[in-house]
CSV table of C-alpha atoms in Angstrom, one decimal:
chain,number,residue,atom,x,y,z
A,205,MET,CA,10.0,123.8,100.2
A,206,SER,CA,12.0,124.8,103.2
A,207,THR,CA,11.5,122.9,106.4
A,208,SER,CA,12.2,126.0,108.5
A,209,HIS,CA,9.7,126.6,111.3
A,210,VAL,CA,7.8,129.8,111.4
A,211,ALA,CA,7.6,132.1,114.4
A,212,ILE,CA,4.6,134.1,115.8
A,213,THR,CA,6.2,137.4,116.5
A,214,GLY,CA,3.1,139.5,116.9
A,215,LEU,CA,-0.5,139.0,118.2
A,216,GLY,CA,-3.7,141.1,117.9
A,217,LEU,CA,-7.0,140.0,119.4
A,218,ALA,CA,-10.5,141.4,119.6
A,219,THR,CA,-12.8,138.8,121.2
A,220,PRO,CA,-15.8,138.6,123.4
A,221,ALA,CA,-13.3,137.8,126.3
A,222,GLY,CA,-11.8,141.3,125.8
A,223,LEU,CA,-10.5,144.0,123.5
A,224,GLY,CA,-6.8,143.4,123.0
A,225,VAL,CA,-4.5,140.6,123.7
A,226,ASP,CA,-4.1,141.1,127.5
A,227,SER,CA,-7.8,141.7,128.1
A,228,SER,CA,-8.8,138.7,126.0
A,229,TRP,CA,-6.3,136.5,127.8
A,230,GLU,CA,-7.4,137.7,131.3
A,231,GLY,CA,-11.1,137.2,130.3
A,232,LEU,CA,-10.3,133.7,129.1
A,233,LEU,CA,-8.5,132.7,132.3
A,234,ALA,CA,-11.4,134.0,134.3
A,235,GLY,CA,-13.5,131.3,132.7
A,236,VAL,CA,-16.7,133.3,132.6
A,237,SER,CA,-18.7,133.7,129.4
A,238,PRO,CA,-19.9,137.2,128.5
A,239,ALA,CA,-22.8,135.8,126.5
A,240,SER,CA,-26.0,137.8,126.9
A,241,THR,CA,-29.3,138.6,125.4
A,242,ASP,CA,-28.6,140.6,122.2
A,243,PRO,CA,-31.0,143.5,121.5
A,244,ASN,CA,-30.1,143.4,117.8
A,245,LEU,CA,-31.6,139.9,117.7
A,246,GLU,CA,-34.8,140.8,119.5
A,247,GLY,CA,-37.8,138.7,118.4
A,248,LEU,CA,-35.7,135.9,116.9
A,249,PRO,CA,-36.0,132.2,118.0
A,250,VAL,CA,-32.5,132.6,119.4
A,251,ASP,CA,-31.5,136.0,120.7
A,252,ILE,CA,-28.3,135.5,122.6
A,253,SER,CA,-24.7,136.1,121.4
A,254,CYS,CA,-21.1,136.9,122.4
A,255,ARG,CA,-20.1,140.3,121.1
A,256,ILE,CA,-16.7,142.1,121.3
A,257,PRO,CA,-16.9,144.6,124.1
A,258,GLY,CA,-16.1,148.3,123.7
A,259,PHE,CA,-15.2,148.4,120.0
A,260,ASP,CA,-15.8,151.9,118.7
A,261,ALA,CA,-14.9,152.1,115.1
A,262,THR,CA,-15.1,155.9,114.9
A,263,GLN,CA,-12.7,156.3,117.8
A,264,MET,CA,-10.4,153.5,116.9
A,265,LEU,CA,-10.2,153.8,113.1
A,266,GLY,CA,-11.7,157.1,112.2
A,267,ARG,CA,-15.0,158.3,110.9
A,268,LYS,CA,-14.3,157.4,107.3
A,269,ALA,CA,-13.5,153.8,108.1
A,270,ALA,CA,-16.5,153.5,110.4
A,271,ARG,CA,-18.7,154.6,107.6
A,272,ARG,CA,-17.2,152.7,104.7
A,273,LEU,CA,-16.1,149.4,106.2
A,274,ASP,CA,-18.3,146.5,107.3
A,275,PRO,CA,-17.5,145.5,110.9
A,276,PHE,CA,-15.7,142.3,109.8
A,277,VAL,CA,-13.1,144.5,108.1
A,278,GLN,CA,-13.1,147.1,110.9
A,279,TYR,CA,-12.1,144.4,113.4
A,280,ALA,CA,-9.3,143.1,111.2
A,281,SER,CA,-7.9,146.6,110.4
A,282,TRP,CA,-7.6,147.4,114.1
A,283,THR,CA,-6.4,144.0,115.1
A,284,ALA,CA,-3.8,143.9,112.4
A,285,ARG,CA,-2.4,147.2,113.6
A,286,GLN,CA,-2.1,145.8,117.1
A,287,ALA,CA,-0.3,142.7,115.9
A,288,VAL,CA,2.2,144.6,113.8
A,289,THR,CA,2.9,146.9,116.7
A,290,ASP,CA,3.3,143.9,119.0
A,291,ALA,CA,5.8,142.4,116.5
A,292,GLY,CA,7.9,145.6,116.6
A,293,LEU,CA,7.6,146.1,112.9
A,294,ASP,CA,7.1,149.4,111.1
A,295,PRO,CA,5.0,149.4,107.9
A,296,GLU,CA,6.7,152.7,106.9
A,297,THR,CA,10.0,150.9,106.6
A,298,TRP,CA,9.3,147.3,105.6
A,299,ASP,CA,9.6,145.9,102.1
A,300,GLY,CA,5.9,145.9,101.0
A,301,PRO,CA,6.2,143.4,98.2
A,302,ARG,CA,7.6,140.8,100.6
A,303,VAL,CA,4.7,141.2,103.1
A,304,GLY,CA,1.7,139.1,102.5
A,305,VAL,CA,-1.8,139.0,104.0
A,306,VAL,CA,-3.9,135.9,104.5
A,307,ILE,CA,-7.2,136.3,106.5
A,308,GLY,CA,-10.0,133.8,106.9
A,309,CYS,CA,-13.6,134.7,106.9
A,310,GLY,CA,-16.7,132.5,106.7
A,311,LEU,CA,-19.5,134.9,106.0
A,312,GLY,CA,-18.3,138.3,104.9
A,313,GLY,CA,-20.2,141.6,105.3
A,314,THR,CA,-23.5,140.2,106.5
A,315,LEU,CA,-24.5,143.4,108.3
A,316,THR,CA,-24.0,145.4,105.1
A,317,TRP,CA,-25.9,142.9,103.0
A,318,GLU,CA,-28.9,142.8,105.4
A,319,THR,CA,-29.2,146.5,106.0
A,320,GLN,CA,-28.9,147.4,102.4
A,321,HIS,CA,-31.4,144.8,101.3
A,322,GLN,CA,-33.8,146.2,103.8
A,323,ARG,CA,-33.2,149.7,102.5
A,324,MET,CA,-33.9,148.6,98.9
A,325,LEU,CA,-37.2,147.0,100.0
A,326,GLU,CA,-38.3,150.1,102.0
A,327,GLN,CA,-36.8,153.0,100.0
A,328,GLY,CA,-36.1,151.6,96.5
A,329,PRO,CA,-33.0,150.6,94.6
A,330,GLU,CA,-31.8,154.1,94.2
A,331,ARG,CA,-31.2,154.3,97.9
A,332,VAL,CA,-28.8,151.4,98.0
A,333,SER,CA,-25.2,152.4,98.8
A,334,ALA,CA,-22.7,152.4,95.9
A,335,MET,CA,-20.4,150.9,98.5
A,336,LEU,CA,-22.5,147.8,98.9
A,337,ILE,CA,-20.3,145.4,97.0
A,338,PRO,CA,-16.9,146.7,98.3
A,339,MET,CA,-18.3,146.5,101.8
A,340,LEU,CA,-19.6,143.0,101.8
A,341,ILE,CA,-17.2,140.9,99.6
A,342,PRO,CA,-15.0,138.7,101.8
A,343,ASN,CA,-11.7,139.4,100.0
A,344,MET,CA,-12.0,143.1,101.0
A,345,VAL,CA,-10.7,142.3,104.4
A,346,ALA,CA,-7.2,141.3,103.1
A,347,GLY,CA,-7.3,144.1,100.6
A,348,GLN,CA,-8.1,146.7,103.2
A,349,VAL,CA,-5.3,145.5,105.5
A,350,ALA,CA,-2.9,145.7,102.6
A,351,MET,CA,-4.0,149.3,101.7
A,352,ASP,CA,-3.8,150.3,105.4
A,353,MET,CA,-0.2,149.0,105.9
A,354,GLY,CA,1.4,148.8,102.5
A,355,CYS,CA,1.4,145.0,102.3
A,356,THR,CA,1.8,144.5,98.5
A,357,GLY,CA,2.8,140.8,98.5
A,358,PRO,CA,0.4,137.9,98.1
A,359,ASN,CA,-3.0,138.8,99.3
A,360,LEU,CA,-6.0,136.4,99.8
A,361,VAL,CA,-8.9,135.4,102.0
A,362,THR,CA,-9.6,131.8,102.9
A,363,ALA,CA,-13.1,130.5,103.3
A,364,THR,CA,-13.3,127.0,104.9
A,365,ALA,CA,-16.3,127.9,107.2
A,366,CYS,CA,-15.3,127.5,110.8
A,367,ALA,CA,-11.8,126.4,109.9
A,368,SER,CA,-11.1,129.5,107.9
A,369,GLY,CA,-8.8,131.2,110.4
A,370,ALA,CA,-6.7,128.1,110.9
A,371,THR,CA,-6.5,127.6,107.1
A,372,ALA,CA,-5.3,131.1,106.8
A,373,ILE,CA,-2.5,130.6,109.3
A,374,GLY,CA,-1.5,127.3,107.6
A,375,THR,CA,-1.5,128.9,104.2
A,376,ALA,CA,0.5,131.9,105.4
A,377,ARG,CA,3.1,129.5,107.0
A,378,ASP,CA,3.5,127.8,103.6
A,379,LEU,CA,4.0,131.2,101.9
A,380,LEU,CA,6.9,131.9,104.2
A,381,ARG,CA,8.4,128.4,103.8
A,382,SER,CA,8.2,128.7,100.0
A,383,GLY,CA,10.2,131.9,100.1
A,384,ALA,CA,7.3,134.0,98.6
A,385,CYS,CA,7.2,136.3,101.6
A,386,ASP,CA,9.3,137.4,104.5
A,387,VAL,CA,6.4,138.5,106.7
A,388,VAL,CA,2.8,137.5,106.6
A,389,LEU,CA,-0.2,138.9,108.5
A,390,ALA,CA,-2.6,136.0,109.0
A,391,GLY,CA,-5.7,135.2,111.0
A,392,GLY,CA,-9.5,135.3,110.8
A,393,THR,CA,-12.3,137.7,111.3
A,394,GLU,CA,-16.1,137.4,111.6
A,395,ALA,CA,-19.0,139.8,112.3
A,396,GLY,CA,-22.0,137.7,111.5
A,397,LEU,CA,-24.3,138.5,114.4
A,398,THR,CA,-27.1,139.7,112.2
A,399,PRO,CA,-30.8,138.6,112.2
A,400,LEU,CA,-30.7,136.6,109.0
A,401,SER,CA,-27.5,134.8,109.7
A,402,ILE,CA,-28.5,133.9,113.3
A,403,THR,CA,-31.9,132.7,112.1
A,404,GLY,CA,-30.2,130.4,109.6
A,405,PHE,CA,-28.1,128.8,112.3
A,406,ALA,CA,-31.2,128.5,114.6
A,407,GLN,CA,-33.2,126.9,111.8
A,408,MET,CA,-30.5,124.3,111.5
A,409,GLY,CA,-30.7,123.5,115.2
A,410,ALA,CA,-27.0,124.4,115.7
A,411,LEU,CA,-27.5,127.0,118.4
A,412,SER,CA,-28.1,126.7,122.1
A,413,THR,CA,-31.6,127.5,123.2
A,414,ARG,CA,-30.7,128.1,126.8
A,415,LEU,CA,-32.0,131.6,126.4
A,416,ASP,CA,-32.8,132.3,130.0
A,417,GLU,CA,-29.2,131.6,131.1
A,418,PRO,CA,-27.0,132.8,128.2
A,419,GLU,CA,-23.9,133.0,130.3
A,420,ILE,CA,-23.9,129.2,130.8
A,421,ALA,CA,-25.3,128.3,127.4
A,422,SER,CA,-22.0,127.5,125.8
A,423,ARG,CA,-20.8,124.4,127.6
A,424,PRO,CA,-18.3,122.3,125.6
A,425,PHE,CA,-18.0,118.7,126.6
A,426,ASP,CA,-20.8,119.0,129.2
A,427,VAL,CA,-23.5,116.4,129.3
A,428,ASP,CA,-26.1,119.1,129.0
A,429,ARG,CA,-24.7,120.9,126.0
A,430,ASP,CA,-27.3,121.7,123.4
A,431,GLY,CA,-25.5,123.9,120.7
A,432,PHE,CA,-23.2,126.8,120.3
A,433,VAL,CA,-23.5,130.5,121.1
A,434,ALA,CA,-22.7,132.6,118.0
A,435,ALA,CA,-19.9,135.1,118.4
A,436,GLU,CA,-17.9,137.7,116.6
A,437,ALA,CA,-14.1,138.1,116.9
A,438,CYS,CA,-10.9,138.7,115.1
A,439,GLY,CA,-7.4,137.3,115.6
A,440,ILE,CA,-4.3,138.3,113.6
A,441,VAL,CA,-0.8,136.9,114.0
A,442,VAL,CA,2.4,138.2,112.5
A,443,LEU,CA,4.4,135.3,111.1
A,444,GLU,CA,8.1,135.3,110.1
A,445,ARG,CA,10.7,132.6,109.4
A,446,ASP,CA,12.4,131.7,112.6
A,447,GLU,CA,15.9,132.6,111.4
A,448,ASP,CA,14.6,136.1,110.3
A,449,ALA,CA,12.9,136.6,113.6
A,450,ARG,CA,16.0,135.7,115.5
A,451,ALA,CA,18.2,137.9,113.3
A,452,ARG,CA,16.2,141.0,114.2
A,453,GLY,CA,15.8,140.0,117.9
A,454,ALA,CA,12.0,139.6,117.7
A,455,HIS,CA,10.0,138.3,120.6
A,456,ARG,CA,8.9,134.8,119.5
A,457,ARG,CA,5.7,133.8,121.3
A,458,ALA,CA,5.5,130.4,119.7
A,459,MET,CA,6.3,128.5,116.5
A,460,VAL,CA,3.9,127.3,113.9
A,461,ALA,CA,5.5,124.0,113.4
A,462,GLY,CA,2.9,122.0,111.6
A,463,TYR,CA,-0.3,122.3,109.5
A,464,GLY,CA,-2.6,119.6,108.3
A,465,ALA,CA,-5.8,119.9,106.2
A,466,SER,CA,-8.4,117.5,105.0
A,467,ALA,CA,-12.0,117.0,103.9
A,468,ASP,CA,-14.5,114.6,105.5
A,469,GLY,CA,-16.4,114.1,102.2
A,470,HIS,CA,-19.4,113.1,104.5
A,471,HIS,CA,-22.1,115.7,105.1
A,472,ILE,CA,-22.9,119.4,104.5
A,473,THR,CA,-23.0,120.2,108.2
A,474,ALA,CA,-22.5,117.1,110.4
A,475,PRO,CA,-19.0,115.9,111.2
A,476,ASP,CA,-17.9,112.4,110.2
A,477,PRO,CA,-19.0,110.4,113.3
A,478,GLU,CA,-15.9,108.2,112.9
A,479,GLY,CA,-13.7,111.3,112.7
A,480,GLY,CA,-11.8,110.1,109.6
A,481,GLY,CA,-11.2,113.5,108.1
A,482,ALA,CA,-10.2,115.1,111.4
A,483,GLU,CA,-7.8,112.2,112.0
A,484,ARG,CA,-6.1,112.8,108.7
A,485,ALA,CA,-5.7,116.5,109.4
A,486,ILE,CA,-4.3,115.8,112.9
A,487,ARG,CA,-1.8,113.2,111.6
A,488,ALA,CA,-0.7,115.4,108.8
A,489,ALA,CA,-0.1,118.3,111.1
A,490,LEU,CA,1.9,116.2,113.5
A,491,ALA,CA,4.0,114.7,110.7
A,492,ASP,CA,4.6,118.2,109.3
A,493,ALA,CA,5.8,119.4,112.7
A,494,GLY,CA,8.1,116.3,113.1
A,495,VAL,CA,6.4,115.3,116.4
A,496,GLY,CA,4.5,112.2,117.4
A,497,PRO,CA,1.1,111.8,119.0
A,498,ASP,CA,2.7,111.1,122.3
A,499,ASP,CA,4.5,114.4,122.2
A,500,VAL,CA,1.3,116.5,122.4
A,501,ASP,CA,1.0,118.2,125.7
A,502,HIS,CA,-2.1,120.2,125.1
A,503,VAL,CA,-5.1,120.5,122.7
A,504,ASN,CA,-7.2,123.6,122.1
A,505,ALA,CA,-10.2,121.7,120.9
A,506,HIS,CA,-12.7,122.8,118.3
A,507,GLY,CA,-15.2,122.0,121.1
A,508,THR,CA,-18.3,123.8,119.8
A,509,SER,CA,-20.7,122.7,122.5
A,510,THR,CA,-22.8,120.8,120.0
A,511,PRO,CA,-23.7,117.1,120.8
A,512,LEU,CA,-22.2,115.6,117.6
A,513,ASN,CA,-19.0,117.6,117.3
A,514,ASP,CA,-17.7,117.2,120.8
A,515,VAL,CA,-18.1,113.4,120.9
A,516,SER,CA,-16.6,113.0,117.4
A,517,GLU,CA,-13.6,115.1,118.2
A,518,ALA,CA,-13.0,113.4,121.6
A,519,ARG,CA,-13.1,110.0,120.0
A,520,THR,CA,-10.6,111.1,117.4
A,521,LEU,CA,-8.2,112.6,119.9
A,522,GLN,CA,-8.3,109.5,122.0
A,523,ARG,CA,-7.7,107.3,119.0
A,524,VAL,CA,-4.8,109.3,117.7
A,525,CYS,CA,-3.1,110.7,120.7
A,526,GLY,CA,-4.1,108.5,123.6
A,527,GLY,CA,-4.9,110.4,126.8
A,528,GLU,CA,-1.8,112.0,128.3
A,529,PHE,CA,-2.6,115.6,127.3
A,530,SER,CA,-4.8,118.5,128.6
A,531,VAL,CA,-7.7,119.7,126.7
A,532,THR,CA,-9.6,123.0,126.7
A,533,SER,CA,-12.3,124.5,124.6
A,534,THR,CA,-12.1,128.3,124.8
A,535,LYS,CA,-15.5,128.5,123.1
A,536,GLY,CA,-17.0,128.1,126.6
A,537,VAL,CA,-16.0,131.7,127.2
A,538,THR,CA,-15.9,133.2,123.7
A,539,GLY,CA,-18.7,131.4,122.0
A,540,HIS,CA,-18.2,130.3,118.4
A,541,SER,CA,-16.8,133.0,116.2
A,542,LEU,CA,-17.1,130.9,113.0
A,543,GLY,CA,-14.4,132.0,110.5
A,544,ALA,CA,-12.4,133.7,113.2
A,545,ALA,CA,-12.4,130.8,115.7
A,546,GLY,CA,-9.3,129.0,114.3
A,547,ALA,CA,-7.3,132.2,114.4
A,548,ILE,CA,-8.2,133.3,117.9
A,549,GLU,CA,-7.7,129.7,119.2
A,550,ALA,CA,-4.3,129.5,117.6
A,551,ALA,CA,-3.4,132.8,119.4
A,552,PHE,CA,-4.7,131.4,122.7
A,553,SER,CA,-2.6,128.3,122.1
A,554,ALA,CA,0.5,130.5,121.6
A,555,LEU,CA,-0.4,132.3,124.9
A,556,THR,CA,-0.8,129.0,126.7
A,557,ILE,CA,2.7,128.0,125.6
A,558,GLN,CA,4.1,131.4,126.5
A,559,HIS,CA,2.5,131.6,130.0
A,560,GLY,CA,2.4,128.0,131.0
A,561,LEU,CA,-1.3,128.3,131.8
A,562,VAL,CA,-4.1,126.2,130.2
A,563,PRO,CA,-7.4,128.2,130.2
A,564,PRO,CA,-10.4,126.5,131.7
A,565,THR,CA,-13.4,125.3,129.7
A,566,ALA,CA,-16.2,127.4,131.0
A,567,ASN,CA,-19.5,126.0,132.2
A,568,LEU,CA,-18.2,122.4,132.3
A,569,GLU,CA,-20.2,121.1,135.3
A,570,SER,CA,-20.7,117.4,134.4
A,571,GLN,CA,-18.4,116.0,131.7
A,572,ASP,CA,-20.2,113.8,129.1
A,573,PRO,CA,-19.1,110.2,130.0
A,574,GLU,CA,-18.6,109.5,126.3
A,575,ILE,CA,-15.8,112.1,126.4
A,576,GLY,CA,-12.8,110.4,128.0
A,577,LEU,CA,-10.4,113.4,127.9
A,578,ASP,CA,-8.6,115.4,130.5
A,579,VAL,CA,-10.6,118.6,130.1
A,580,VAL,CA,-9.5,121.5,132.1
A,581,SER,CA,-12.3,123.2,133.9
A,582,LYS,CA,-13.2,125.5,136.9
A,583,ALA,CA,-9.8,127.3,136.9
A,584,PRO,CA,-6.6,127.7,134.8
A,585,ARG,CA,-4.1,124.9,135.1
A,586,GLU,CA,-0.4,125.5,135.4
A,587,GLN,CA,1.4,123.3,132.8
A,588,ARG,CA,4.6,123.4,130.9
A,589,VAL,CA,3.5,123.1,127.2
A,590,GLU,CA,6.1,122.3,124.6
A,591,VAL,CA,3.7,121.1,121.9
A,592,ALA,CA,0.1,122.3,121.5
A,593,MET,CA,-2.4,121.4,118.9
A,594,SER,CA,-5.3,123.6,117.8
A,595,ASN,CA,-8.2,121.9,116.0
A,596,SER,CA,-10.7,123.6,113.6
A,597,PHE,CA,-13.5,121.9,111.7
A,598,GLY,CA,-16.0,123.5,109.4
A,599,PHE,CA,-19.3,122.9,107.6
A,600,GLY,CA,-18.7,121.0,104.5
A,601,GLY,CA,-16.3,118.7,106.3
A,602,GLN,CA,-13.3,121.0,106.0
A,603,ASN,CA,-10.6,120.4,108.6
A,604,ALA,CA,-7.6,122.4,109.6
A,605,VAL,CA,-5.1,121.6,112.4
A,606,LEU,CA,-2.2,123.6,113.6
A,607,VAL,CA,0.7,122.3,115.8
A,608,LEU,CA,2.4,125.0,117.8
A,609,THR,CA,5.6,124.5,119.7
A,610,ALA,CA,7.7,126.5,122.2
A,611,PRO,CA,10.3,128.7,120.7
């Protein structure tokens, strides 16, 4: 395998912080969560969420796509187009068999599943849409992006729960380094804000119950955190080998220099309290990037705002990297977008490197004394970041860590 670094040459974002890269970045820097009471979750034990603002599938993708694609695919279709445009690439002229697609997704088409099940119960099986299966299966997101843009190279969806988006970017990086592709569209998407899904998370005790103040419910690393706020989002990056990006004069936002993955082998939902699996993924990513723990300038933490995760991650970071780095959890603003989280946070890490600004962790009023990290809060921090790490950990103990460096 080649040791060539891989460049991020295009970004596309649709997040609760904003629709598009610039809007998402501005919303993130403002440090204010858009979480609110969600009318689609009315009557449930937890009825707050973070939704993407202003997404109109009919206007943005056309009537046919709005009718035939589940939202998790709609988001990816639009976001992938933005990323390819940002990269300065033209699907009409690229070599399709050399273009791959790897997209992470944790849940798939939950809205389609739930609405069609309800239709079957109320109106009978003959009223169930013939498009049920193509609309809900997770692999359809990569398939649809390929059909939309003529990407006929390797095509797959990664499912490592809340690490899915980061796993996708790491897998895409390996496809480029192996020579299997020249361009890969990679990222994560999730549209799981549906009654049954949210009820499932609520029954587990994973969600914040600060229902009267949803805008301050997601509070990573705060002593009063009580769970995450569920979100939807999509992030797509265009990846190319650095030498190829340089040759065509592409704008390189950041480099995907390292990727590490591991399993806790501990519990179906709870993180390993000792952080052993996370540590292995972090050390593997750093070694893959050829940098040491002391070289890390900034960490975009998994930071879900749950009592167990935040402490476990903090202890692991302190043990592995010491304390001379800034930390943020962008989930304070965006909420937790599950399978999309690792992708949007990798994109945010690239923007941090590009702009020299660390976004604040929203709603951090009183840092948990067990979390001895330099967590940025209140306002963005100007900082030259040469090496950034983005952590993603999922149910089942699946861990994915990306190391990004300045180009």
